[in-house]
GROMACS .gro file of C-alpha atoms in nm:
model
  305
    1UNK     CA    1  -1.024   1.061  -2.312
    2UNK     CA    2  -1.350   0.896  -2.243
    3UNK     CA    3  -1.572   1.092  -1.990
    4UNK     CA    4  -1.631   0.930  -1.710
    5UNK     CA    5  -1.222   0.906  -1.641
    6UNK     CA    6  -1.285   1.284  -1.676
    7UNK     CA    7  -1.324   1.330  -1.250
    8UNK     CA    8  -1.017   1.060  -1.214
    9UNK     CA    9  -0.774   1.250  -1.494
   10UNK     CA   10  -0.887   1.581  -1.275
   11UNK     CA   11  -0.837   1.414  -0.885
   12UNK     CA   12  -0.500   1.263  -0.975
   13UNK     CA   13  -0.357   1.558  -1.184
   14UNK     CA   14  -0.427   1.786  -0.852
   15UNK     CA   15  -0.292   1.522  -0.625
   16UNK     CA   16   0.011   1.477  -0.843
   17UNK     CA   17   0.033   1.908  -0.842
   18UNK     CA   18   0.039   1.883  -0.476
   19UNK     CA   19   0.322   1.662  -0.383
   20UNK     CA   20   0.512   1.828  -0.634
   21UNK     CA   21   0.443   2.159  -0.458
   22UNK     CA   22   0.534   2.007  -0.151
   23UNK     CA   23   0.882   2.041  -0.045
   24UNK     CA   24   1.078   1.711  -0.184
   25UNK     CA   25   1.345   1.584   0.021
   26UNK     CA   26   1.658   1.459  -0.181
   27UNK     CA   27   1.801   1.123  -0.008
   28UNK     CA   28   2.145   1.074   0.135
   29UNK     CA   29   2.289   0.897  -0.160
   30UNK     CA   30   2.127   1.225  -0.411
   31UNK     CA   31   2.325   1.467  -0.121
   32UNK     CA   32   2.640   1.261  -0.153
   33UNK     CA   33   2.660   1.233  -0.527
   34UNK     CA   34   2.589   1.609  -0.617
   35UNK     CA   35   2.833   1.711  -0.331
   36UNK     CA   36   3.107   1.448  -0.424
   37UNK     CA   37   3.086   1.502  -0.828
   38UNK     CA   38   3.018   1.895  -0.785
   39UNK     CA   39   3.254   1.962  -0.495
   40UNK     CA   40   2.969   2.067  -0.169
   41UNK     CA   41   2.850   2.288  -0.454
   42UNK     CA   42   2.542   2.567  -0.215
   43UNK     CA   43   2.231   2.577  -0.394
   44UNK     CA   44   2.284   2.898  -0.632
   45UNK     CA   45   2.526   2.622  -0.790
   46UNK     CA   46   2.316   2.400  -0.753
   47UNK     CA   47   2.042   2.581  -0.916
   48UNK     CA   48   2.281   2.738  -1.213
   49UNK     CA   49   2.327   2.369  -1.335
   50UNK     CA   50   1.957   2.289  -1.369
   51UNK     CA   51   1.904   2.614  -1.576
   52UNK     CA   52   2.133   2.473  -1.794
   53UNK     CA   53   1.859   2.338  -2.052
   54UNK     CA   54   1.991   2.070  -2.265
   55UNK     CA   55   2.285   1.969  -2.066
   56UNK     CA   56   2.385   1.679  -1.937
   57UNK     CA   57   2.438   1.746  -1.581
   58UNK     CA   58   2.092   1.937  -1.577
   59UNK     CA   59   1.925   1.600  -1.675
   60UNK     CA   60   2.099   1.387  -1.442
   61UNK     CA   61   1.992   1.608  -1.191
   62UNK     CA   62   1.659   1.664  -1.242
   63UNK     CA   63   1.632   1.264  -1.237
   64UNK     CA   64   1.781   1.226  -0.928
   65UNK     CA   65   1.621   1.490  -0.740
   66UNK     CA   66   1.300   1.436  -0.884
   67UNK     CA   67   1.339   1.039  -0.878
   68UNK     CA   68   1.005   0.974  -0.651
   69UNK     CA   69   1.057   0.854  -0.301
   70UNK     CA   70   0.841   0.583  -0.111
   71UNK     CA   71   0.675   0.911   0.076
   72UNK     CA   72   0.513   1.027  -0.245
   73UNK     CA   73   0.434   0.652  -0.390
   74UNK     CA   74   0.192   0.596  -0.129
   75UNK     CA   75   0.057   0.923  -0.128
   76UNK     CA   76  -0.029   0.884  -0.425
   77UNK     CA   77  -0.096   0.464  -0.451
   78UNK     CA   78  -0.392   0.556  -0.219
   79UNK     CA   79  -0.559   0.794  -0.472
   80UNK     CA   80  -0.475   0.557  -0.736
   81UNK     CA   81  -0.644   0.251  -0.602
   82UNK     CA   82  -0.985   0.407  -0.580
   83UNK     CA   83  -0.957   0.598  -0.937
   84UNK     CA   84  -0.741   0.431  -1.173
   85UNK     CA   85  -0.537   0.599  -1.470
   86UNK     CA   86  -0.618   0.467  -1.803
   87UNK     CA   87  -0.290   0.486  -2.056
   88UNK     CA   88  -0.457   0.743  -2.261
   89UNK     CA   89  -0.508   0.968  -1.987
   90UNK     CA   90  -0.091   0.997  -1.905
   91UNK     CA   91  -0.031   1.237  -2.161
   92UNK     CA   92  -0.325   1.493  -2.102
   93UNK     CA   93  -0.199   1.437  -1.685
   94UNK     CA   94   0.138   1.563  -1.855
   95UNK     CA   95   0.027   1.867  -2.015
   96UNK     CA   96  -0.226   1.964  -1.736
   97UNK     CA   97   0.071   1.935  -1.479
   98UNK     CA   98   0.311   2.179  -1.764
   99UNK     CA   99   0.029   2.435  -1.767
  100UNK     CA  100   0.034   2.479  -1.359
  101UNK     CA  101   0.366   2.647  -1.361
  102UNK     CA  102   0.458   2.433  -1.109
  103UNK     CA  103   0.763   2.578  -0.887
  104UNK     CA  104   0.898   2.240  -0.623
  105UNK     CA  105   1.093   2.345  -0.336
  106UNK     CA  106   1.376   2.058  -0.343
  107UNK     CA  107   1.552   2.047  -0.009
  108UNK     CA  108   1.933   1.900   0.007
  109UNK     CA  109   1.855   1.751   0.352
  110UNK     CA  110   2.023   1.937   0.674
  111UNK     CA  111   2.276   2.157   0.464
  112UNK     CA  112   2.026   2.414   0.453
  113UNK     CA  113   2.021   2.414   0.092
  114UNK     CA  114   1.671   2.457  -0.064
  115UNK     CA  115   1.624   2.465  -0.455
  116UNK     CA  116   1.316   2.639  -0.658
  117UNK     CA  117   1.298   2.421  -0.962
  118UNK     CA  118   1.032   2.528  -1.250
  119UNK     CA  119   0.829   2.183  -1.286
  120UNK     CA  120   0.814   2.141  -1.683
  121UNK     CA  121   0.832   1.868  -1.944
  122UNK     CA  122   1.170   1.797  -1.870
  123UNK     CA  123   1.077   1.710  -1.546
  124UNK     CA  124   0.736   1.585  -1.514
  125UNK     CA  125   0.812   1.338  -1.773
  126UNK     CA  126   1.066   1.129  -1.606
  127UNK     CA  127   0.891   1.152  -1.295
  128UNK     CA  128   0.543   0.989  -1.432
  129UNK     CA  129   0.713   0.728  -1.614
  130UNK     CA  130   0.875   0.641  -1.270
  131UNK     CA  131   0.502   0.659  -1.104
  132UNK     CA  132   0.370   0.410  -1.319
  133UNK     CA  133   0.059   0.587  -1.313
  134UNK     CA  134  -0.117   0.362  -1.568
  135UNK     CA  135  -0.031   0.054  -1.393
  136UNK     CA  136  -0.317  -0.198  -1.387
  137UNK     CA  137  -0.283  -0.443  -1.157
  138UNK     CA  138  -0.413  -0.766  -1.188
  139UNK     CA  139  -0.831  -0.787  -1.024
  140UNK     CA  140  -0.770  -1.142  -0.903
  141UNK     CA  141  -0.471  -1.056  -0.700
  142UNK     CA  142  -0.600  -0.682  -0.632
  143UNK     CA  143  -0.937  -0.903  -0.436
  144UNK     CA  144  -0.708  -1.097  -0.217
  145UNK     CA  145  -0.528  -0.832  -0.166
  146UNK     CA  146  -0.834  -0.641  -0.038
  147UNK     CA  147  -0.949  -0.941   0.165
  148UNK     CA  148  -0.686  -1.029   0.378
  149UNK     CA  149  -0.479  -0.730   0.355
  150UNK     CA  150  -0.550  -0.399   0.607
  151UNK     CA  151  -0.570  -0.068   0.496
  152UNK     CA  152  -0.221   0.058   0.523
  153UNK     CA  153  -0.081  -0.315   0.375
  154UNK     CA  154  -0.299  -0.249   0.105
  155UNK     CA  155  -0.137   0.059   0.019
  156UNK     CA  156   0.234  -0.055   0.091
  157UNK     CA  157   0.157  -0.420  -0.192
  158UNK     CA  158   0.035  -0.197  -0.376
  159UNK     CA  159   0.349   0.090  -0.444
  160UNK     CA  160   0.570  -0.272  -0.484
  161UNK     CA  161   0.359  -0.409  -0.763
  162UNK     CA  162   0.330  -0.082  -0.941
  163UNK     CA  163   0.787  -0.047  -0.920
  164UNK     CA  164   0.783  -0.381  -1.034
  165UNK     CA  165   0.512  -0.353  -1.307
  166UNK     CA  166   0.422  -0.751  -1.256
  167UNK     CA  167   0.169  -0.821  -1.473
  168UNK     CA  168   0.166  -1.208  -1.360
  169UNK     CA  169  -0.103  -1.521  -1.562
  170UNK     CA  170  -0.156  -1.871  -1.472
  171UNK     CA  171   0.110  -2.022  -1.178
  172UNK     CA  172   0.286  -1.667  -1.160
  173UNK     CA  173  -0.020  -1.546  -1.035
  174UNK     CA  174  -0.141  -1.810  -0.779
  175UNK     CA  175   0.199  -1.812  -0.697
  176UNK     CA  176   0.159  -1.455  -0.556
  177UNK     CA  177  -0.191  -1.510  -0.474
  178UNK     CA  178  -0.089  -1.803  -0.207
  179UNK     CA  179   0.169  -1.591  -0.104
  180UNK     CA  180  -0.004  -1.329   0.012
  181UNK     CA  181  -0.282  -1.553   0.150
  182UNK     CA  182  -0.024  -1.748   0.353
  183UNK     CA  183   0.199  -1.477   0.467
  184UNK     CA  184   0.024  -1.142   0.552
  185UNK     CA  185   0.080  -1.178   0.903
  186UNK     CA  186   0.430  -1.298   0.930
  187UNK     CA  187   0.698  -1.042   0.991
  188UNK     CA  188   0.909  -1.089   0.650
  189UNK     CA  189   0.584  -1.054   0.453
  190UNK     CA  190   0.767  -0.741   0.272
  191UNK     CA  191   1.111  -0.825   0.242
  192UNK     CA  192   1.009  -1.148   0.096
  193UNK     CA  193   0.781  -1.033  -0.128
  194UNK     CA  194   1.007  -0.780  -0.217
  195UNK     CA  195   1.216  -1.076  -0.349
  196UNK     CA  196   0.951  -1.308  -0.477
  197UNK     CA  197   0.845  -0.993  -0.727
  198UNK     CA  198   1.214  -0.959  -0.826
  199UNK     CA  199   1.210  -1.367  -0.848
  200UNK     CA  200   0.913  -1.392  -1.085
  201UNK     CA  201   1.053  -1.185  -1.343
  202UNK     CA  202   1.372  -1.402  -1.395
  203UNK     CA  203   1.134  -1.714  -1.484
  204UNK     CA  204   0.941  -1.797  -1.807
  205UNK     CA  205   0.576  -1.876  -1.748
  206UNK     CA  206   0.564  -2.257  -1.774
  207UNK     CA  207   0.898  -2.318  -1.543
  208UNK     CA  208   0.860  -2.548  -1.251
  209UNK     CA  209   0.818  -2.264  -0.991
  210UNK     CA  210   0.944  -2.474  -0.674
  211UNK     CA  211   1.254  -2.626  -0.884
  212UNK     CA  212   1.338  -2.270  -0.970
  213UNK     CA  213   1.346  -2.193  -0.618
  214UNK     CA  214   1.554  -2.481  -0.550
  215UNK     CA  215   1.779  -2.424  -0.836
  216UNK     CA  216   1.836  -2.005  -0.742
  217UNK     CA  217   1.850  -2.190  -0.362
  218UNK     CA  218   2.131  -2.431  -0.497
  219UNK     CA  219   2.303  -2.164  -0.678
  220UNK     CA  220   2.338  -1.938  -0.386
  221UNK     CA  221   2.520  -2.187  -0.126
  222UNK     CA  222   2.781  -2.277  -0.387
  223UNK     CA  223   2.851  -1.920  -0.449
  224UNK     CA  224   2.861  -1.930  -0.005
  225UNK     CA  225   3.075  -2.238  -0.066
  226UNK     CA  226   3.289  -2.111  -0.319
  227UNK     CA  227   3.363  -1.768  -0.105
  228UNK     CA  228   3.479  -1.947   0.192
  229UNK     CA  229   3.738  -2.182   0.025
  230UNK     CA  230   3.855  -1.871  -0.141
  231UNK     CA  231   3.888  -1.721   0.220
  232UNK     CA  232   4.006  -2.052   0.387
  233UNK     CA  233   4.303  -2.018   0.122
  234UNK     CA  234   4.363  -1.693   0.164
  235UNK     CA  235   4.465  -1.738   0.544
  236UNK     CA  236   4.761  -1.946   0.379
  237UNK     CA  237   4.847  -1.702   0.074
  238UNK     CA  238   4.784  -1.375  -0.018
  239UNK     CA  239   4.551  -1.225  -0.362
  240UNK     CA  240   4.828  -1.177  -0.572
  241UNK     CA  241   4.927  -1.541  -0.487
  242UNK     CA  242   4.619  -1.675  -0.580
  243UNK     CA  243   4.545  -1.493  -0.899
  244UNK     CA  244   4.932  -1.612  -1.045
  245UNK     CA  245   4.807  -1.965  -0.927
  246UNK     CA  246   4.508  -1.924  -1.179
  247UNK     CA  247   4.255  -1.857  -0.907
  248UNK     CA  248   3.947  -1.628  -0.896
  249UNK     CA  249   3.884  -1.421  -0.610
  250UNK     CA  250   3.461  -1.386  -0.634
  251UNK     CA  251   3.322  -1.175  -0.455
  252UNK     CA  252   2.936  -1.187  -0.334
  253UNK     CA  253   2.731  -0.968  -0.117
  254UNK     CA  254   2.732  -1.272   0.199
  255UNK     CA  255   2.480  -1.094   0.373
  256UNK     CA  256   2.236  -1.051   0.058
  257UNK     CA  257   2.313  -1.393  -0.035
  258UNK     CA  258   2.226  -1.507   0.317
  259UNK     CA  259   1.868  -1.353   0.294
  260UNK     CA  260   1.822  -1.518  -0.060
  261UNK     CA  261   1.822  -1.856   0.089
  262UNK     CA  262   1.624  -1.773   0.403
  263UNK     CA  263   1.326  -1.569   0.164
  264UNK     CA  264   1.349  -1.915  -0.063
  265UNK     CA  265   1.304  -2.146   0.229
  266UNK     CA  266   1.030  -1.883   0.418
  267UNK     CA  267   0.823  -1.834   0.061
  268UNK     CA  268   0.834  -2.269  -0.030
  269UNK     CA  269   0.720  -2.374   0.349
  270UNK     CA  270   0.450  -2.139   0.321
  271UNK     CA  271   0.327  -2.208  -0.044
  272UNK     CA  272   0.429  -2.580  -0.118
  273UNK     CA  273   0.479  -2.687   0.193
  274UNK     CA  274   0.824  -2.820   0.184
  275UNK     CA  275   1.177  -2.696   0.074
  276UNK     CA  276   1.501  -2.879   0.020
  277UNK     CA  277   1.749  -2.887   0.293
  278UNK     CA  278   2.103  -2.787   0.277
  279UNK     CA  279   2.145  -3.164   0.337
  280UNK     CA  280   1.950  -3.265  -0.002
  281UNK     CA  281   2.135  -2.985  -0.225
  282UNK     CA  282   2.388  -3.103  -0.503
  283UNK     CA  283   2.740  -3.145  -0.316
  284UNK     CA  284   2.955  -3.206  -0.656
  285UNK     CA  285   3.048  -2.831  -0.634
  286UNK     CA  286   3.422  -2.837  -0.473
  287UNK     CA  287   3.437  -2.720  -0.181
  288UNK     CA  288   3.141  -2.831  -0.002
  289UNK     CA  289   3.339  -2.959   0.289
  290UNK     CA  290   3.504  -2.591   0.366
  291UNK     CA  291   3.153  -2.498   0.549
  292UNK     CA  292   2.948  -2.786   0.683
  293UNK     CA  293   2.564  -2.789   0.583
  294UNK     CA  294   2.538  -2.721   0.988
  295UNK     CA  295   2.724  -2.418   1.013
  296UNK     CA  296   2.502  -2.301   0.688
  297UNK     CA  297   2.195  -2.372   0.848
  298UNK     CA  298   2.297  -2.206   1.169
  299UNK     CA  299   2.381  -1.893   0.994
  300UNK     CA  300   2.081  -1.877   0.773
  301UNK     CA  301   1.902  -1.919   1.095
  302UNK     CA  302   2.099  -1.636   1.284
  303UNK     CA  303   1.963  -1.450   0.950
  304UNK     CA  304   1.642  -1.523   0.993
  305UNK     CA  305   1.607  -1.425   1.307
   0.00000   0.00000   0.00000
């Protein structure tokens, strides 16, 4: 470890120490699956399985109840922007962490169940690899990011490129760059870049950015298309019907799918300047007619809304 990380290794080890000293609150879906799989097991149950080195169930839970929430990333995003892990220094974080005898007080939410978990290998080692501690992001992005972003945006962009561990060159990165220059101030700033980070890892480096867009754009109102013929016939015959008629019943997530096309349309305006209509997409796909490019646009506009 060189030296002069020596302060940072210190600073980030003792912030790390104190969140995990800090009582961690399981979410609602962690609640529900331990009481659904275990059967509303109280927490000397709870606490019987996790002693059970080695075992499956123990390592499950230990992920999930260790599994680091947005609370903690930005705790500990805004120590990380101003002293920066280096790769090397993960492991000696690791150990330094293993030689606290760390105890966490894990609390199950409002059941009144509270857990005393010993913080060791088993557990610290999952949980940095979530962190992402040695993260670097990229220093052209990280300067507009410091320029037009405030303080507590800063933080927030930050915790979303360290999940998504973007490490984005040449039109990836002015992509996001223009992005963020163009749409810091507008109110789906996060939700679409939340998608655009998700977006940019489903491309090669040298694709035709907008086209993509158009294409995953495209893509998206047939799948619309192709639910509500499926629906439209389904007023006239039932599912079993259907399938002995050779017909698949898809199903997509309408609202998701909804939000797809309204982030694509949002993110193209803002960066190129123009995006294909509903009008302009490819209307080969049967079923166009079910739901008229109007009643498409008025519901991604209800969406957007």
């Amino acid at each position: 470890m060189a030296a002069e990380s020596k302060t940072d290794f210190r600073l980030l080890a003792d912030t790390l120490a104190e969140l995990l000293r800090d009582k961690i609150q399981a979410g609602p879906d962690v609640i529900e699956y331990i009481d659904s799989t275990y059967g509303n097991p109280d927490a000397e149950e709870i606490k019987a399985l996790i002693d059970e080195h080695g075992s499956s169930e123990r390592e499950t839970l230990v992920e999930l109840l260790f599994f680091p929430d947005e609370s903690i990333q930005v705790q500990l995003e805004a120590v990380l922007q101003e002293h920066a892990c280096a790769a090397e220094d993960v492991a000696a974080i690791a150990d330094e962490l293993a030689n606290r005898n760390i105890t966490a007080a894990v609390s199950l939410g409002d059941s009144g169940r509270t857990l005393a978990i010993r913080v060791d290998r088993t557990v610290i080692d999952p949980f940095l690899t979530r962190l992402n501690i040695a993260y670097a992001p990229d220093t052209g992005l990280s300067r507009t990011i410091a320029e037009v972003l405030p303080s507590n945006q800063r933080i927030a962009v930050g915790v979303r490129f360290r999940n998504a561990g973007t490490r984005p060159d040449g039109q990836v990165r002015d992509l996001l760059d223009r992005y963020i220059r163009a749409m810091h101030a507008d109110g789906f700033f996060f939700e679409d870049l939340d998608f655009l980070l998700e977006f940019v890892q489903e491309i090669d480096g040298d694709t035709d950015i907008y086209e993509a867009m158009m294409k995953k754009k495209r893509r998206s109102w047939r799948q619309l298309n192709k639910v509500e013929g499926v629906e439209k016939r389904l007023r006239k015959s039932n599912v079993e019907t259907l399938l002995l008629q050779g017909e698949r019943v898809p199903y997509i997530d309408r609202h998701r799918t909804l939000k797809t096309i309204a982030a694509i349309d949002r993110i193209c305006l803002a960066v190129f300047g123009r995006t294909d209509s509903i009008e302009a997409l490819d209307r080969s796909d049967a079923g166009w007619d079910i739901c008229g490019a109007q009643d498409a646009a008025a519901m991604i506009r209800r969406m957007s809304s």
